[in-house]
Coordinates of C-alpha atoms in Angstrom, one line a residue:
X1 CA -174.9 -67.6 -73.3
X2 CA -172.1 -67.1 -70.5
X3 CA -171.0 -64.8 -69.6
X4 CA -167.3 -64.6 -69.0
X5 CA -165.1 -63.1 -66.7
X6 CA -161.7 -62.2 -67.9
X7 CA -160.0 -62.5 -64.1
X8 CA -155.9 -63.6 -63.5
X9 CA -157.0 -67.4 -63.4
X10 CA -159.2 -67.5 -66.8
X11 CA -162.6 -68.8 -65.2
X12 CA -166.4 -68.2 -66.2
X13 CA -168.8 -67.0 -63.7
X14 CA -170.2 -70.5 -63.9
X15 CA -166.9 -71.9 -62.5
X16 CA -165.5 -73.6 -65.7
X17 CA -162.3 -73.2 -66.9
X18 CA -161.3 -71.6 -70.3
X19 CA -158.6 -73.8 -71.7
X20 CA -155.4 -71.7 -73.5
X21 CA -153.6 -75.0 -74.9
X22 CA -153.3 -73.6 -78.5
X23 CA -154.9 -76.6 -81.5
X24 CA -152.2 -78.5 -81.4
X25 CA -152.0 -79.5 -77.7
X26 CA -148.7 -78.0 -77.3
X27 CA -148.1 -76.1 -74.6
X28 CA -146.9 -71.7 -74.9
X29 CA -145.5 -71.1 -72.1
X30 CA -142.6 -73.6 -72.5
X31 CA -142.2 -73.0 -76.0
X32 CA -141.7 -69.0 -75.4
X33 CA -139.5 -70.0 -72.8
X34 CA -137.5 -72.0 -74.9
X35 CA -136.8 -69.4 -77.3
X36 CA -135.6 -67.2 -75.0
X37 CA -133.1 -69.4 -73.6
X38 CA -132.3 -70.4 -77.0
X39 CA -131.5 -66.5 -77.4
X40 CA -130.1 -65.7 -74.5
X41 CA -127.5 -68.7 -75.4
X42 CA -126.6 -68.0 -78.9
X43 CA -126.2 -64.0 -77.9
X44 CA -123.8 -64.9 -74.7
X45 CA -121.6 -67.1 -77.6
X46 CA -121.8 -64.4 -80.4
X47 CA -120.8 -61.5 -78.4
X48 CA -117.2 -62.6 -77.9
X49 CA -117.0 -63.3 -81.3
X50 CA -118.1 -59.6 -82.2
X51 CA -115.6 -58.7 -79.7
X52 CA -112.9 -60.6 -81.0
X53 CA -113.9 -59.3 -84.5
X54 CA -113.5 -55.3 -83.1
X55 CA -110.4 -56.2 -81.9
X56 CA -108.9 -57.5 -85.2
X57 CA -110.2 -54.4 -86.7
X58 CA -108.4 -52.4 -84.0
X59 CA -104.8 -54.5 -85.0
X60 CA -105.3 -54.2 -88.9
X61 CA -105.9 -50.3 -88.2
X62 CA -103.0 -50.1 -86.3
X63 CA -100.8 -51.9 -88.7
X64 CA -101.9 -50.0 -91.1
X65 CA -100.6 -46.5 -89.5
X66 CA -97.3 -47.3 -90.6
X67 CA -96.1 -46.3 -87.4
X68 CA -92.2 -46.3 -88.3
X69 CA -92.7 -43.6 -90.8
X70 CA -94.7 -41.5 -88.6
X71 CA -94.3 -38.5 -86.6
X72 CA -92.8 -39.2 -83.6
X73 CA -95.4 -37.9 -81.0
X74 CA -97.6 -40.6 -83.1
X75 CA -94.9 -43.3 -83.2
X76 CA -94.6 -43.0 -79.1
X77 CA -97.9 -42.9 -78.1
X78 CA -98.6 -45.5 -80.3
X79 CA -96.3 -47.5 -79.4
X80 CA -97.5 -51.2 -78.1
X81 CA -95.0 -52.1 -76.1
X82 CA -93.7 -49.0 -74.2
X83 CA -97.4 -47.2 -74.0
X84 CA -100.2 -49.5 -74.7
X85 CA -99.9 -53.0 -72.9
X86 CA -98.6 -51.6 -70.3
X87 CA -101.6 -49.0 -69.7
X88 CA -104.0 -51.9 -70.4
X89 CA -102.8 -53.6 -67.9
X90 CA -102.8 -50.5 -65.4
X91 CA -106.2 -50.3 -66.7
X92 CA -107.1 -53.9 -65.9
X93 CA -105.7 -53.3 -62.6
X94 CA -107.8 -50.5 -61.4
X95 CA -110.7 -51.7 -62.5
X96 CA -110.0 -55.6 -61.0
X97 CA -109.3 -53.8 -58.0
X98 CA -111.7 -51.0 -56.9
X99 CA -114.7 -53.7 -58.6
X100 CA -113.1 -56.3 -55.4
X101 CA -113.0 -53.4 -52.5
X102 CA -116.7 -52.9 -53.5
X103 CA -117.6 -56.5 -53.9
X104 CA -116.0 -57.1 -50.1
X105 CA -117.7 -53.8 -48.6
X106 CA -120.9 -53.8 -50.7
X107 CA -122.1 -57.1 -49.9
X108 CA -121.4 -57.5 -46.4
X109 CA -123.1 -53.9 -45.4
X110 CA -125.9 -54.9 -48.2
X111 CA -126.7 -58.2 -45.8
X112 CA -126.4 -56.0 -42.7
X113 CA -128.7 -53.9 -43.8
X114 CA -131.4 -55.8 -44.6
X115 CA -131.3 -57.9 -40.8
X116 CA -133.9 -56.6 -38.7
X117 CA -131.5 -55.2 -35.9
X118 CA -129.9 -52.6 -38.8
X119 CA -133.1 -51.6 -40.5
X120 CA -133.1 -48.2 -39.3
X121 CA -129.7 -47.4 -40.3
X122 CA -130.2 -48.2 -43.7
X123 CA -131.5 -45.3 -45.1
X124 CA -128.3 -43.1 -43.7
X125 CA -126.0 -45.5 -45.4
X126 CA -128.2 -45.3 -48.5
X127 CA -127.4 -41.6 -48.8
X128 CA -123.1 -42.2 -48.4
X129 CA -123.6 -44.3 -51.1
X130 CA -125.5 -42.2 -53.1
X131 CA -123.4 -39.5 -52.7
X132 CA -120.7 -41.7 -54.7
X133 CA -122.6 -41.4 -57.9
X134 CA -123.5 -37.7 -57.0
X135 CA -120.2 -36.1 -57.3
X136 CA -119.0 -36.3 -60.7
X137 CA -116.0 -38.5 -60.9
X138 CA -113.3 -35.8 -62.1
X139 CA -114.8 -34.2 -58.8
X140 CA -114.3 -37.1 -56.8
X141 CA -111.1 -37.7 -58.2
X142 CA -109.4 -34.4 -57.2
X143 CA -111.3 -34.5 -53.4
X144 CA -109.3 -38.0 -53.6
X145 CA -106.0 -36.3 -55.1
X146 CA -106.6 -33.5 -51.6
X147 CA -107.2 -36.2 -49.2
X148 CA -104.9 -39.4 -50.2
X149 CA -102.3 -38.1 -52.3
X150 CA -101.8 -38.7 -56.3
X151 CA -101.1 -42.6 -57.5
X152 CA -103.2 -45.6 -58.6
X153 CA -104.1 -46.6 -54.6
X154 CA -106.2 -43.0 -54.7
X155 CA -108.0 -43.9 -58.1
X156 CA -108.6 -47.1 -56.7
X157 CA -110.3 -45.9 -53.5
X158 CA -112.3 -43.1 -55.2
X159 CA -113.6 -45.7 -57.9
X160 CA -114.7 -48.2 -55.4
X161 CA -116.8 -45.2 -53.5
X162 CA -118.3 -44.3 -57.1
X163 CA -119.2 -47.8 -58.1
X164 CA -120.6 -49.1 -54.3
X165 CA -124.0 -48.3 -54.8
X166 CA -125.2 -50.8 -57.4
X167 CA -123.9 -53.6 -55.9
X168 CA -125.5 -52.3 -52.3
X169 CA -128.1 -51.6 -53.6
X170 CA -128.8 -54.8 -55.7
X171 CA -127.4 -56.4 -52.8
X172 CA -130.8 -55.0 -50.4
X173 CA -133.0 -55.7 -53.3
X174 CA -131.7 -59.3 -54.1
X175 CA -132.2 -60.5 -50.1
X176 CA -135.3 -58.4 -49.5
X177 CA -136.8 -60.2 -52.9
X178 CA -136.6 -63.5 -51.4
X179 CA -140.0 -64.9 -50.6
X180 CA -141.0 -65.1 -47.0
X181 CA -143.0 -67.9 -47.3
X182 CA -139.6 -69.8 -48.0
X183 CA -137.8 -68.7 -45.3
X184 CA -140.5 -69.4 -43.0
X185 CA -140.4 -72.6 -44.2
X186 CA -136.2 -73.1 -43.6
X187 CA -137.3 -71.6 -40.0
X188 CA -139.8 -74.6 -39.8
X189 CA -137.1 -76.9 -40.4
X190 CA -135.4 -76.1 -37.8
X191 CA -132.7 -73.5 -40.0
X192 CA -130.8 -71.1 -37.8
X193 CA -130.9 -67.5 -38.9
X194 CA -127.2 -68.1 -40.2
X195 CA -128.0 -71.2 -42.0
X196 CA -131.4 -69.5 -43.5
X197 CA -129.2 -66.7 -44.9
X198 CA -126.2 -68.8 -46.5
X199 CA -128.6 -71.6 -48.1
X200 CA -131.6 -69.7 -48.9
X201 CA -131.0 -65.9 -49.4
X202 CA -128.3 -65.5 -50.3
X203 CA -128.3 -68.4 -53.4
X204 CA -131.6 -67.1 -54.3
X205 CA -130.2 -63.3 -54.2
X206 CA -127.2 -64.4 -56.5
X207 CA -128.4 -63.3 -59.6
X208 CA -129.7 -59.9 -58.7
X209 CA -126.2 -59.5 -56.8
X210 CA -124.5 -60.3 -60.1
X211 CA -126.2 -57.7 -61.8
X212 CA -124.7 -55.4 -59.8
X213 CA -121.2 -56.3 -59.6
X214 CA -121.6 -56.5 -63.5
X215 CA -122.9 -52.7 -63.1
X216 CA -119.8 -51.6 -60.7
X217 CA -117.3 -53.6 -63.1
X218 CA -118.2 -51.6 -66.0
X219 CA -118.7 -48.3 -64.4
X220 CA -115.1 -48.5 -62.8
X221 CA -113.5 -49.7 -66.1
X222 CA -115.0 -46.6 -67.9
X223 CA -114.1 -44.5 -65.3
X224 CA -110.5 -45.7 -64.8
X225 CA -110.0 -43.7 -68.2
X226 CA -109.8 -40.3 -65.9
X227 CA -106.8 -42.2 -63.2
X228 CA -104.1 -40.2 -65.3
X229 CA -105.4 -37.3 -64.2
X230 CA -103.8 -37.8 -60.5
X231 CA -100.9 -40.0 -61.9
X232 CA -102.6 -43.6 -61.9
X233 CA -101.8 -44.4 -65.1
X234 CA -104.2 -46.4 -67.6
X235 CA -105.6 -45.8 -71.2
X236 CA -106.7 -41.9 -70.4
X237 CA -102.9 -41.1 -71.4
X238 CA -103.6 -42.7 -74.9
X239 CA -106.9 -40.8 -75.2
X240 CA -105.4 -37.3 -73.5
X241 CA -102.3 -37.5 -75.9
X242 CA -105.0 -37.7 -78.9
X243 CA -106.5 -34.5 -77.7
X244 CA -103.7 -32.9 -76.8
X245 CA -101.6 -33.3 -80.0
X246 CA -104.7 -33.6 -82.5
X247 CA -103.8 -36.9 -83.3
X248 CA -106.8 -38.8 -84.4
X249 CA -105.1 -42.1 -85.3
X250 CA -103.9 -41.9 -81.0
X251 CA -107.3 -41.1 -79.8
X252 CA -109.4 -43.2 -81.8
X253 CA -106.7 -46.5 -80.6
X254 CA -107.4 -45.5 -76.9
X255 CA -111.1 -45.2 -77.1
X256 CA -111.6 -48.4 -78.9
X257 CA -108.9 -50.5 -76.4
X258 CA -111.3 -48.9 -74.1
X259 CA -114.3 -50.3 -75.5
X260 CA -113.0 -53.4 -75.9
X261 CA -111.9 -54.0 -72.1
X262 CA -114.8 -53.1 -71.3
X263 CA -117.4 -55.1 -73.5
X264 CA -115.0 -58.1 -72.4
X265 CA -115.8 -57.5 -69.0
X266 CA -119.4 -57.4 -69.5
X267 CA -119.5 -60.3 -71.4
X268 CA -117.6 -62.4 -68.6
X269 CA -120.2 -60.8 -66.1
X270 CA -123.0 -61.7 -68.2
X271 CA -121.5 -65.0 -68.4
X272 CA -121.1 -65.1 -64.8
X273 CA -124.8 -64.2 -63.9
X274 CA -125.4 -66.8 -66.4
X275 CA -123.9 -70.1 -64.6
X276 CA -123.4 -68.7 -61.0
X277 CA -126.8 -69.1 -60.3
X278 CA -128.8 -71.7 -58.6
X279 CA -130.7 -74.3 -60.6
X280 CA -133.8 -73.4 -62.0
X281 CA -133.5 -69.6 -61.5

């Protein structure tokens, strides 16, 4: 009787291999890799569709306020085309913004970091960025409000410093991920370091990068709720003016336009991780 060894590779002590083609001689591995594709693909097309659905919700609900009959704090705040496109699009704006400062400063620093010559530094930067996400934002907010002055340009700023370390991070991860053995290889063909990084690396760190710019964009479009607070504006006044004047039918319309931005966003980032990456990734 053998005696068998159940090692990474499947062999007997004896040298022979166990086979793990299933009866029918079809292979698992591709067909559990088909079905997650095949889910991964339906789920990227069904979530706009849920979105779109939340939205419709959102537009039946507030048709159904009757908003001309209301009280007037109600009827103002409620109002689409004085208070709530233009705060979406404030909204939209802060996020679109601060998510771009940290794309441009995150991912240049993140490659800097991870060449030999900046090693040592890295840990120091680490720690700024850390401190982003260690202050609370209202905190950071108001240190922003001290230093820069109130307006959207502060928010902007203090979101970007809040939202910096996923894509830095992600960034580090994504280039130091990339198998040596293929960049020795682009050496051996005669790559320069510059040509290494921009047709190796950094293709091959895409969808880690992604990830993180996903992360940021999220974060700073939840966060963007708290810019009224040093006069930038946005969808907080919605939700604030719900608190304020116990106005349910006003707070519940400024959470769920919230929501809705930002599902939207992380659906065109998923997309994006999706078909931004290299072939066979």
């Amino acid at each position: 009787m053998t005696d068998v060894f159940p090692g990474a590779l499947g062999w007997v002590r004896n040298k022979t291999p166990v086979s793990t083609t299933p009866p029918d001689g079809s292979s698992p591995e591709p067909s559990r890799r088909n079905a997650a594709e095949l889910i991964d693909r339906w789920g990227l097309w069904v979530a706009p569709v849920l979105i779109a659905g939340l939205a419709g919700l959102l537009a039946l609900y507030h048709r159904s306020l009757d908003l001309e009959n209301a009280v007037r704090q109600q009827r103002s705040a409620l109002s689409w085309s004085d208070k709530l496109w233009p705060q979406t699009l404030q909204h939209l704006e802060i996020a679109a913004y601060s998510t771009l400062l940290v794309v441009v400063i995150a991912i240049p620093l993140g490659i800097l970091l991870t060449r030999p010559a900046f090693r040592r530094v890295a840990p120091t930067l680490m720690t700024v960025a850390n401190s982003g996400q260690a202050f609370p934002a209202y905190g950071l907010l108001v240190g922003g409000l001290f230093l820069l002055g109130n307006g959207t340009a502060t928010v902007v700023y203090c979101l970007a410093l809040f939202a910096l370390l996923p894509v830095l991070r992600n960034t580090m991860v994504g280039l130091d991920g990339v198998d040596r053995n293929v960049i020795e290889a682009g050496r051996g063909m005669g790559m320069t370091r510059r040509l290494v990084l921009t047709r190796i690396e950094l293709p091959l760190a895409v969808p880690v990068i992604l990830a993180g710019v996903r992360t940021a964009m999220v974060l700073n479009i939840g966060m963007a709720t708290l810019a009224f607070l040093i006069g930038g504006g946005a969808l907080g006044i919605t939700i604030s003016s719900g608190l304020k004047l116990n106005q349910d039918p006003v707070l519940i319309v400024g959470a769920v336009m919230v929501a809705i931005v930002a599902l939207t966003f992380d659906w065109l980032g998923a997309v994006a991780e999706r078909y931004l990456r290299p072939r066979g990734l």
